[in-house]
PDB file of C-alpha atoms in Angstrom:
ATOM      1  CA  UNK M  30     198.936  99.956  22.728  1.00  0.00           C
ATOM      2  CA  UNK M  31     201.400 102.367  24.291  1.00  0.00           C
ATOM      3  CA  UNK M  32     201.287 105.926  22.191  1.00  0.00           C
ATOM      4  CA  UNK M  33     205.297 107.204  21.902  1.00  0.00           C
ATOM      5  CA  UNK M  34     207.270 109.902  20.762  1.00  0.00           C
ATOM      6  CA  UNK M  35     210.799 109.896  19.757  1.00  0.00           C
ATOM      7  CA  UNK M  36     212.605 113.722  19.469  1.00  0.00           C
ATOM      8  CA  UNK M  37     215.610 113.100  17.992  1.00  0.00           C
ATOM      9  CA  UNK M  38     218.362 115.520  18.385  1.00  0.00           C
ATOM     10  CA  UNK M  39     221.456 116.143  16.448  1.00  0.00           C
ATOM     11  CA  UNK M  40     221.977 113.281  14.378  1.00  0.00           C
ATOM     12  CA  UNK M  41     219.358 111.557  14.996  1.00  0.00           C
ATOM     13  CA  UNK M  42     216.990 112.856  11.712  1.00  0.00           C
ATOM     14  CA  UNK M  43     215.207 109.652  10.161  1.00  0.00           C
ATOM     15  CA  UNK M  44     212.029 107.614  11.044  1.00  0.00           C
ATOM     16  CA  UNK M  45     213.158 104.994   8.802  1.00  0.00           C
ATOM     17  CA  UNK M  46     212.906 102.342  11.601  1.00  0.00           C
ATOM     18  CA  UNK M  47     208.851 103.015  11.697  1.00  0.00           C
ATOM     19  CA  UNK M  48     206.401 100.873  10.078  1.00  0.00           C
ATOM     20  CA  UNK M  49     204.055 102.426   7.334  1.00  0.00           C
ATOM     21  CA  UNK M  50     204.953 106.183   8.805  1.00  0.00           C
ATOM     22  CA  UNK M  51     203.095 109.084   7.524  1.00  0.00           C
ATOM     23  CA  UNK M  52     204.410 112.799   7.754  1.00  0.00           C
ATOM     24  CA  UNK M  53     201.620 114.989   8.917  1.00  0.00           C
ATOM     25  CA  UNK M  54     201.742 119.009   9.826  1.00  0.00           C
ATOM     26  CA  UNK M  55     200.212 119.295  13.336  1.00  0.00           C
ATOM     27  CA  UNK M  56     198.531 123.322  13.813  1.00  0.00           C
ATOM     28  CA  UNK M  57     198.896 124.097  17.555  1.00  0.00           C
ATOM     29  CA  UNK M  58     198.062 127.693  19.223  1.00  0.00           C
ATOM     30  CA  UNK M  59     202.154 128.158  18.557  1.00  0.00           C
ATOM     31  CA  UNK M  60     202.512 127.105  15.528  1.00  0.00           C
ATOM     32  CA  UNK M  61     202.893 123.891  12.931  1.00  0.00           C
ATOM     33  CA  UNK M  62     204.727 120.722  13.758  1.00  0.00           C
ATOM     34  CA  UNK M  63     205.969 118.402  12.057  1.00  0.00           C
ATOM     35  CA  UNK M  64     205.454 114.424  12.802  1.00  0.00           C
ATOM     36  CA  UNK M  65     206.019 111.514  11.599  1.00  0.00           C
ATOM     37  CA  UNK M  66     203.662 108.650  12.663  1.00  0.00           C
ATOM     38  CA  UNK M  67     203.483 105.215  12.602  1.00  0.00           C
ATOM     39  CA  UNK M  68     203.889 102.009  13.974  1.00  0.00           C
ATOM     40  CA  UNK M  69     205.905  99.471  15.647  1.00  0.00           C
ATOM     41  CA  UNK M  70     206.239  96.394  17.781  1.00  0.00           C
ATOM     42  CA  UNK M  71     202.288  97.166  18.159  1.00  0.00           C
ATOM     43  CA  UNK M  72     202.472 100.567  19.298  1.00  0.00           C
ATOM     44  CA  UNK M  73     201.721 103.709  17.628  1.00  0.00           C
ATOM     45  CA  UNK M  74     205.197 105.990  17.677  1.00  0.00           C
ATOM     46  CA  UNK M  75     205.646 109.682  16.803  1.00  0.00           C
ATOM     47  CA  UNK M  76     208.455 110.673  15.282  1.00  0.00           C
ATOM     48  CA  UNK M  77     209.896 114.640  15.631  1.00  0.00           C
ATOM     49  CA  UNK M  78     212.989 115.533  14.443  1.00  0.00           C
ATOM     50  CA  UNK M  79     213.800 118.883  17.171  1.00  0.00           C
ATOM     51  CA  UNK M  80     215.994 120.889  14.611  1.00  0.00           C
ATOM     52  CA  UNK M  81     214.106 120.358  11.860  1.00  0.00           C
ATOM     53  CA  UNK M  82     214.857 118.630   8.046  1.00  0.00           C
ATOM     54  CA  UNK M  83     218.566 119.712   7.197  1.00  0.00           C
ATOM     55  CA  UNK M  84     219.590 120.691  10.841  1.00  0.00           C
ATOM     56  CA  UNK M  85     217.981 124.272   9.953  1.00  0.00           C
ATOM     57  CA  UNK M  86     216.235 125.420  13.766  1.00  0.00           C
ATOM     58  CA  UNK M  87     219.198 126.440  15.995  1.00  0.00           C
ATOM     59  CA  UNK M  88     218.288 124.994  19.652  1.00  0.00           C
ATOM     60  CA  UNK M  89     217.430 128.731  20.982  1.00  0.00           C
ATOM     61  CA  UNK M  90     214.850 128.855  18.122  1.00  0.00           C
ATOM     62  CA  UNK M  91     213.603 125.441  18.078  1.00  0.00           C
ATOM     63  CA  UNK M  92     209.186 126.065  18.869  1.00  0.00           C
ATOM     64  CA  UNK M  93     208.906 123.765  21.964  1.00  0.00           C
ATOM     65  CA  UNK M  94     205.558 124.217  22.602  1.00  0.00           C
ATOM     66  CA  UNK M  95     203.889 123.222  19.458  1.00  0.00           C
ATOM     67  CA  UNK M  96     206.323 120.227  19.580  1.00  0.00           C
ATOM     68  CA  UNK M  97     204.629 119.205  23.049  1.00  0.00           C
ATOM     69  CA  UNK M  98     201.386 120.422  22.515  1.00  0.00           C
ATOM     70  CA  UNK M  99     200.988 118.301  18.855  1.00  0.00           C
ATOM     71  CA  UNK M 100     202.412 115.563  20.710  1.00  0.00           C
ATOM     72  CA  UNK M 101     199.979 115.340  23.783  1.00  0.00           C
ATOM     73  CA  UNK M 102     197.454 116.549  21.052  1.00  0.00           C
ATOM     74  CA  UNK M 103     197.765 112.993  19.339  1.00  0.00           C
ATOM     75  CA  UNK M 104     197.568 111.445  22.190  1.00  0.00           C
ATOM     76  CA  UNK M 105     201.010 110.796  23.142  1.00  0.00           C
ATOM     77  CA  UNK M 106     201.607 108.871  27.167  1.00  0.00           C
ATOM     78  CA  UNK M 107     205.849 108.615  26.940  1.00  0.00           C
ATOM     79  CA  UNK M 108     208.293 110.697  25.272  1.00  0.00           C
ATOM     80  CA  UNK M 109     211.893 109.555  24.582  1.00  0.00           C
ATOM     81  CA  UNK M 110     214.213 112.190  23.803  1.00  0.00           C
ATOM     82  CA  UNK M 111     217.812 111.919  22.511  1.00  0.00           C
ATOM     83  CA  UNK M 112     220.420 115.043  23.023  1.00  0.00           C
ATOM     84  CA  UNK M 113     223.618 115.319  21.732  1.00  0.00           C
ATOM     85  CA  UNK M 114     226.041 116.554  24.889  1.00  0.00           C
ATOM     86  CA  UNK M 115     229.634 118.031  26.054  1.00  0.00           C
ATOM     87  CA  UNK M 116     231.129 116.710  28.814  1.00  0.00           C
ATOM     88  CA  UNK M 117     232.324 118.053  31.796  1.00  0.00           C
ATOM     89  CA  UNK M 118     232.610 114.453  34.003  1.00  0.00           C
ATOM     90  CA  UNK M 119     236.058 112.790  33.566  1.00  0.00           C
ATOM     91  CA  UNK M 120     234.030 109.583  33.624  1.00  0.00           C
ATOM     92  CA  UNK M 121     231.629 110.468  31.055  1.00  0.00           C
ATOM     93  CA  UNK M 122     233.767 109.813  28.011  1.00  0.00           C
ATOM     94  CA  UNK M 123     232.908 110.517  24.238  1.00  0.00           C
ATOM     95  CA  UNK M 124     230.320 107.445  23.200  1.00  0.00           C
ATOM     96  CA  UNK M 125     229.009 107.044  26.187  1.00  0.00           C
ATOM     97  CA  UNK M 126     224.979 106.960  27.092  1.00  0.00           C
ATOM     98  CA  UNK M 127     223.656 108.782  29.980  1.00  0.00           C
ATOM     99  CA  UNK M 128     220.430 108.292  31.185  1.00  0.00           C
ATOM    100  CA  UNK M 129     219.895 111.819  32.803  1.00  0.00           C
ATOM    101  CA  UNK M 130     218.203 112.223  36.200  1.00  0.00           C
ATOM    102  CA  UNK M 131     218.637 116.141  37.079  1.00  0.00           C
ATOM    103  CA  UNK M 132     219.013 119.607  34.955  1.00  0.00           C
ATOM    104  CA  UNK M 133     220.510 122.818  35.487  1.00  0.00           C
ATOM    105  CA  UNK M 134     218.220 125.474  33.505  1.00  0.00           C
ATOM    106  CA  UNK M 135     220.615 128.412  32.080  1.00  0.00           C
ATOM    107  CA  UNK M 136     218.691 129.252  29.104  1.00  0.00           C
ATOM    108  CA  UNK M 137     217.403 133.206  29.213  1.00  0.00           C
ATOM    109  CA  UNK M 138     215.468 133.865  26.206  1.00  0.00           C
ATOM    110  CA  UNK M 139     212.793 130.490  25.754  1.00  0.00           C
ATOM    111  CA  UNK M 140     209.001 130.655  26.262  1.00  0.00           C
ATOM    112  CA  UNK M 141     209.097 127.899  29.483  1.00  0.00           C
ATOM    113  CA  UNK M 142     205.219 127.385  30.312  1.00  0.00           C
ATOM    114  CA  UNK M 143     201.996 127.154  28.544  1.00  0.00           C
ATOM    115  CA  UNK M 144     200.620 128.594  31.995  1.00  0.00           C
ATOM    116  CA  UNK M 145     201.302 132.247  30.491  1.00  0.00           C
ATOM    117  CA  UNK M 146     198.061 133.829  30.077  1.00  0.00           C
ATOM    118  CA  UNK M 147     194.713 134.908  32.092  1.00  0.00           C
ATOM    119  CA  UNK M 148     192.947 132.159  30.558  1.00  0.00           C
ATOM    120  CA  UNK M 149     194.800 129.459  32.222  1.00  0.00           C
ATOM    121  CA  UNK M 150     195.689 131.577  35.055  1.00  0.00           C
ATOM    122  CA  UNK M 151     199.105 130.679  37.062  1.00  0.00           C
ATOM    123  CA  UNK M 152     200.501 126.540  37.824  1.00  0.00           C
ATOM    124  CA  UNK M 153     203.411 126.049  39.614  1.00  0.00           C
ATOM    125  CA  UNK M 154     204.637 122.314  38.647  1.00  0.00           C
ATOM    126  CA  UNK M 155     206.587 120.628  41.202  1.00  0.00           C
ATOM    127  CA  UNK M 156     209.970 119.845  39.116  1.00  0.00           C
ATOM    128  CA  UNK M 157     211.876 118.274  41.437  1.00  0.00           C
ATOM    129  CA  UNK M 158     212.705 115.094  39.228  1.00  0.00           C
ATOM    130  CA  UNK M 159     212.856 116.480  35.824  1.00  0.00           C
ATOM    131  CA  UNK M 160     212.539 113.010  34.282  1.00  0.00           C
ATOM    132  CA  UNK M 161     209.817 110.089  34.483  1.00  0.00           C
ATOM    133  CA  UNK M 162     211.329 107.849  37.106  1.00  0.00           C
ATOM    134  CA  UNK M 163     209.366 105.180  35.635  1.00  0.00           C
ATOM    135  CA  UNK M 164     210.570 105.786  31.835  1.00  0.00           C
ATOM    136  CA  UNK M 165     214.323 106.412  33.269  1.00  0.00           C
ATOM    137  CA  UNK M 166     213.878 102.708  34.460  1.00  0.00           C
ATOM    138  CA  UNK M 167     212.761 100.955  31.487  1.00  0.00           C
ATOM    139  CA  UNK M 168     215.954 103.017  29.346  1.00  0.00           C
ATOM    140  CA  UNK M 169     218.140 101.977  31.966  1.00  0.00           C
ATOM    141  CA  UNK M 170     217.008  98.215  31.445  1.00  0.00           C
ATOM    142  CA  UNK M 171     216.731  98.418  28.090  1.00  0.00           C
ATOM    143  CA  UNK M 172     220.645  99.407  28.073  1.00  0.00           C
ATOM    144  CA  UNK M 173     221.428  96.611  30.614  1.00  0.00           C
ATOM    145  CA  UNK M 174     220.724  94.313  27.477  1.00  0.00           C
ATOM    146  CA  UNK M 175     223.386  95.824  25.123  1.00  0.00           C
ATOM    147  CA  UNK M 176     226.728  96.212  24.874  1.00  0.00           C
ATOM    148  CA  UNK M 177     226.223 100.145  25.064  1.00  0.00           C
ATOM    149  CA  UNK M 178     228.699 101.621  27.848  1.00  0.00           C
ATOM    150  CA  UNK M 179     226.252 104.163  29.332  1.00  0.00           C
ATOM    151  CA  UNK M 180     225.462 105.715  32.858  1.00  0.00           C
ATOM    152  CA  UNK M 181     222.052 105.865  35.259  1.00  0.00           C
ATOM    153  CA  UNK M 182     222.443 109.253  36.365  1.00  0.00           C
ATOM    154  CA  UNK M 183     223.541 112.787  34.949  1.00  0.00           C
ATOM    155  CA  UNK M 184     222.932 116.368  35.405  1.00  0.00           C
ATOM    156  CA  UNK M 185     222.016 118.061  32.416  1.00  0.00           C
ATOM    157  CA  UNK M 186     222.900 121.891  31.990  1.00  0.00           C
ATOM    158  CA  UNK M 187     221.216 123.191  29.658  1.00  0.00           C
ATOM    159  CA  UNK M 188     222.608 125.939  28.305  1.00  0.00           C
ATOM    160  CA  UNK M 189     220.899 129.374  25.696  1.00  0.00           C
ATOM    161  CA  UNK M 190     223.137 128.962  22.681  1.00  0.00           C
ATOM    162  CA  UNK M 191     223.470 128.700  19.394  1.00  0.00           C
ATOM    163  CA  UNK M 192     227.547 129.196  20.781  1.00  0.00           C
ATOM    164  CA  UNK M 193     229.547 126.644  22.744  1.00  0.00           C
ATOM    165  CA  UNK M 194     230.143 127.905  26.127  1.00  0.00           C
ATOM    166  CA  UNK M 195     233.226 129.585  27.824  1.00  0.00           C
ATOM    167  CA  UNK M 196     236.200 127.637  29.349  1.00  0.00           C
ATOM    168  CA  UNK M 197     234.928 129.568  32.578  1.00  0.00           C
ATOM    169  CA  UNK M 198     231.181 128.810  32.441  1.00  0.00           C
ATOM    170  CA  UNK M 199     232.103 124.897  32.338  1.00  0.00           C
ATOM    171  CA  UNK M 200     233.906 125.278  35.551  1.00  0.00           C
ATOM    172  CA  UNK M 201     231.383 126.963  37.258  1.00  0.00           C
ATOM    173  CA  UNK M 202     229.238 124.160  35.636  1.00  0.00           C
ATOM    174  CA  UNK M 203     231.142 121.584  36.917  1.00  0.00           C
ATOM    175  CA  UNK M 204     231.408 123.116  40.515  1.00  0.00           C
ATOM    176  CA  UNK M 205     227.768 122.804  40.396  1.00  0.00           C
ATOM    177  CA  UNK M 206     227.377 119.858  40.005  1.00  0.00           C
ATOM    178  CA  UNK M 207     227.088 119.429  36.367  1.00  0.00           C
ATOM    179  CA  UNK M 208     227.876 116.611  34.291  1.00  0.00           C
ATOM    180  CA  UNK M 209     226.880 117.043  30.793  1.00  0.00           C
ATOM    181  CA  UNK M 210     226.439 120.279  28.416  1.00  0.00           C
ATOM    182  CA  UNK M 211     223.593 120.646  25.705  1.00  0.00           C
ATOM    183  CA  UNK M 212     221.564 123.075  24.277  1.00  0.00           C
ATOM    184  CA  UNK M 213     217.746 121.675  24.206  1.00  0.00           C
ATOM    185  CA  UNK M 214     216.145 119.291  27.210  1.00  0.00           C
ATOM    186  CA  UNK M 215     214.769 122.858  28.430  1.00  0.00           C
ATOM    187  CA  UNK M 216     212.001 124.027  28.236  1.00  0.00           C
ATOM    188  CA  UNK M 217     211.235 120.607  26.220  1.00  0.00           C
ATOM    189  CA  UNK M 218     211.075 118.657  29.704  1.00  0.00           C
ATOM    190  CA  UNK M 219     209.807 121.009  31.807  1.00  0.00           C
ATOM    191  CA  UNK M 220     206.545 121.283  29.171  1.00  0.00           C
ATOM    192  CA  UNK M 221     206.286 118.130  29.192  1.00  0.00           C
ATOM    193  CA  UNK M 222     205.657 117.540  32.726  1.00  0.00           C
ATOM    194  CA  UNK M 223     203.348 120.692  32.560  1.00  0.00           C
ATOM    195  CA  UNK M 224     201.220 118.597  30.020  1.00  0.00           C
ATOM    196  CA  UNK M 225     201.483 115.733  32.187  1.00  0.00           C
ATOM    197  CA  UNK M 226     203.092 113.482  29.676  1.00  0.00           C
ATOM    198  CA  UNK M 227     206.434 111.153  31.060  1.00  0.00           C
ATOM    199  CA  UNK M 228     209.458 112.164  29.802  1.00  0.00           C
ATOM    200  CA  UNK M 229     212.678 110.889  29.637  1.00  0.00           C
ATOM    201  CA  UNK M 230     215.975 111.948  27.928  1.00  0.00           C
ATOM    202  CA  UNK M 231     219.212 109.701  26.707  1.00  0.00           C
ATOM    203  CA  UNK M 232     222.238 111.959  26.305  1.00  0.00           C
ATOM    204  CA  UNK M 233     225.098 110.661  23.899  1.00  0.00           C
ATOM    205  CA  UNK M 234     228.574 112.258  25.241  1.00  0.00           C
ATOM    206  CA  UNK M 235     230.061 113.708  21.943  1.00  0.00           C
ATOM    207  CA  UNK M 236     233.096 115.479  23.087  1.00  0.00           C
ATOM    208  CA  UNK M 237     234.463 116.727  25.966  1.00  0.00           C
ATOM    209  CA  UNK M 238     233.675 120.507  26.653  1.00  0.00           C
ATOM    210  CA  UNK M 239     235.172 123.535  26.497  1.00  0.00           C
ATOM    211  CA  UNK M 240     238.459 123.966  28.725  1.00  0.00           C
ATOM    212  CA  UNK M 241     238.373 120.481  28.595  1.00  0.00           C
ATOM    213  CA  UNK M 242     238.908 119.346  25.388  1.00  0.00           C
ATOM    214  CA  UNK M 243     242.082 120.094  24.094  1.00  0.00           C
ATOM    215  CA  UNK M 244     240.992 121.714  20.782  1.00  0.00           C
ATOM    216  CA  UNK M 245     238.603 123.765  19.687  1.00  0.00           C
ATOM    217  CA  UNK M 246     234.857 122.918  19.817  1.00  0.00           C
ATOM    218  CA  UNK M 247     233.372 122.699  16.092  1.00  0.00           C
ATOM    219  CA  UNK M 248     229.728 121.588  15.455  1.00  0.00           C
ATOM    220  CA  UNK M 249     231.313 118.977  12.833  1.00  0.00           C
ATOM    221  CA  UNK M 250     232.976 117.380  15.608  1.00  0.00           C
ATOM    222  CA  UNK M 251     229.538 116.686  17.375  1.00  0.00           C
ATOM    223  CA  UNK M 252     228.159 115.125  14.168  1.00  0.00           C
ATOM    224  CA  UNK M 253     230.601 112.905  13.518  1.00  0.00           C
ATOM    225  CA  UNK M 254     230.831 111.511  17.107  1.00  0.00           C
ATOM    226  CA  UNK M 255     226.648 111.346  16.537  1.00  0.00           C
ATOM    227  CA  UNK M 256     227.442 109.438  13.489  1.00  0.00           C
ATOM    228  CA  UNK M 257     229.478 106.687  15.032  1.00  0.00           C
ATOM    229  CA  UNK M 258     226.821 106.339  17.979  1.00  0.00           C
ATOM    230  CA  UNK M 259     223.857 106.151  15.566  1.00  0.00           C
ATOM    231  CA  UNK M 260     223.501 102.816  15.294  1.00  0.00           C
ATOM    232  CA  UNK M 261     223.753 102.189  19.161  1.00  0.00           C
ATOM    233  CA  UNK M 262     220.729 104.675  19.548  1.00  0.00           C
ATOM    234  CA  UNK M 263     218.451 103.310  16.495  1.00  0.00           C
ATOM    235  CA  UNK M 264     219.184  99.827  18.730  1.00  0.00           C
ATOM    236  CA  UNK M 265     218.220 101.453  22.291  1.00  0.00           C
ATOM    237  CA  UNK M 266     214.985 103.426  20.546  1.00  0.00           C
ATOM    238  CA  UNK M 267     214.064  99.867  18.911  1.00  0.00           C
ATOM    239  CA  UNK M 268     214.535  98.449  22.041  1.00  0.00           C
ATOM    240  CA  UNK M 269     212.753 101.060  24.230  1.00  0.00           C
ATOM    241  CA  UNK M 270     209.498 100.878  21.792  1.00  0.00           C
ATOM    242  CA  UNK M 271     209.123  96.728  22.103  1.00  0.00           C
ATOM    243  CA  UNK M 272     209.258  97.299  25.450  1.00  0.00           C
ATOM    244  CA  UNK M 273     206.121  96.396  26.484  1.00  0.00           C
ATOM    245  CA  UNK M 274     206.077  94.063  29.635  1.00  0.00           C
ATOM    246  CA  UNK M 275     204.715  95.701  32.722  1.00  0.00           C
ATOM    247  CA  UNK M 276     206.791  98.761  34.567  1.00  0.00           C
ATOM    248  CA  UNK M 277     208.612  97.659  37.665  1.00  0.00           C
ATOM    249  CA  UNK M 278     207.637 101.427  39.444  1.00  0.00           C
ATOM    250  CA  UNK M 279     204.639 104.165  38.661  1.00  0.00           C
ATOM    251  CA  UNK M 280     204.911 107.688  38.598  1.00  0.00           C
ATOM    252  CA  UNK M 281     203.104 110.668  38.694  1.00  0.00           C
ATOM    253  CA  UNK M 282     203.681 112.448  35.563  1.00  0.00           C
ATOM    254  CA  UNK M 283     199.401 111.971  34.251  1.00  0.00           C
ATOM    255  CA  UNK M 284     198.328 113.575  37.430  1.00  0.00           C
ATOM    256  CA  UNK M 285     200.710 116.142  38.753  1.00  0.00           C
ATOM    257  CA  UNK M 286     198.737 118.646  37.111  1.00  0.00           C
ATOM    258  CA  UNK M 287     195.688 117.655  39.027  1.00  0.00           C
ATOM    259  CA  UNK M 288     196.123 120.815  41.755  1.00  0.00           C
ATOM    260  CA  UNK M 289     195.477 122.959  38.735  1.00  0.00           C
ATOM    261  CA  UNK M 290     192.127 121.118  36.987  1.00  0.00           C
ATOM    262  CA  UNK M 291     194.730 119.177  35.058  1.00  0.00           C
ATOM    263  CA  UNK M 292     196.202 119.971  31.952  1.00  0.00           C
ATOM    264  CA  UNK M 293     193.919 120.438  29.108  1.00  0.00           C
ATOM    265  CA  UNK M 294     193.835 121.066  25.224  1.00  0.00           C
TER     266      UNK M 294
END
């Protein structure tokens, strides 16, 4: 039995597609989070919505660590994460899927460690693919098997919020090498690997971004373009979950904590 968790971002609110879910309040050293659990295709999958019932925890705001730490607390071994994004690639048009493979961090403000305090002293994790290579594989062949029009690679920048960012930022974005514009795969990804859990994110291109588009950016806009892709992510998730034959690669995500005891509870 695999043990998964789904964080769905904007739009992506229900756990309707689990079998015989429960909603239970997990109490970390951060805080309460909230899961859903249950089953499906023979695994056991965990459910967390990131913002919260009603779309009420702006991404700045949103308590990362108790999401991770109820997660690897339960057991969890994969985490697939969906983010709504801007776009600043030409090619990367509204609808489209992007399985993302590198992040720019511009948050300034977000807790980004549990290694914070004398009693777990100092870890430096090595970072330099944010996402399970072996996770990003089985998305990307799950896709293969749809109609979805989606793309294997994508920087992610991840910027503070709750605004939209500047027609100028975007550029210097761009020039960067960015492709894509959202508000929450950090420090979600980056704890993650600290807890030595794979992770892998799915980015749905919801408008183009600032500068770019040629009107204003509303979050309205972003939930309507969610709404029309919901059904294509409820298939990939579905899809992602039965996907139990063996993994093509490995990776190192359980043991890169190893230099440091590993991580522990």
């Amino acid at each position: 039995m695999r043990k998964i968790a789904i964080i769905g971002g904007t739009g992506i609110y229900s756990p309707e597609t689990l079998q015989c879910f429960e909603e239970k309040v997990i109490q970390t050293p951060y805080g309460a989070a909230l899961c859903n659990i249950g089953t499906m295709c023979g695994n056991q999958v965990i459910f967390i919505t990131r913002h919260g019932v009603g779309h009420k925890t702006a991404p700045h705001k949103v308590n990362y660590r108790a999401n991770i730490w109820a997660l690897k607390s339960l057991g969890t071994e994969e985490i697939f994460a969906t983010t709504a994004v801007g776009s600043l690639n030409p090619d990367m048009e509204p609808g489209h899927f992007v399985v993302c493979d590198q992040v720019l961090d511009f948050t300034k403000s977000r807790i980004n460690t549990f290694y914070d305090n004398p009693e777990r002293g100092v870890a430096h994790v090595d970072f330099t693919n944010p996402y399970c290579p072996r996770l990003r594989d089985k998305v990307i062949n799950c896709l293969y098997k749809t109609d979805i029009i989606f793309h294997k690679k994508g920087c992610y920048v991840c910027t503070e919020g709750p605004r939209f960012e500047t027609a100028a930022e975007i550029k210097m974005f761009a020039m960067l090498g960015g492709d894509l514009v959202g508000m929450t795969n950090m420090p979600e990804s980056l704890l993650a690997r600290e807890a030595e859990m794979c992770y892998t994110n799915c980015s749905i291109v919801t408008n183009m971004a600032a500068g770019i588009s040629p009107t204003p950016l509303s979050h309205s806009e972003v939930v309507e373009a969610m709404d029309k892709s919901i059904k294509n992510m409820e298939q990939l998730i579905g899809a992602f979950i039965a996907a139990n034959e063996a993994d093509s690669m490995e990776c190192g995500c359980p043991q890169c904590m190893t230099e440091f005891g590993g991580f522990t509870l």
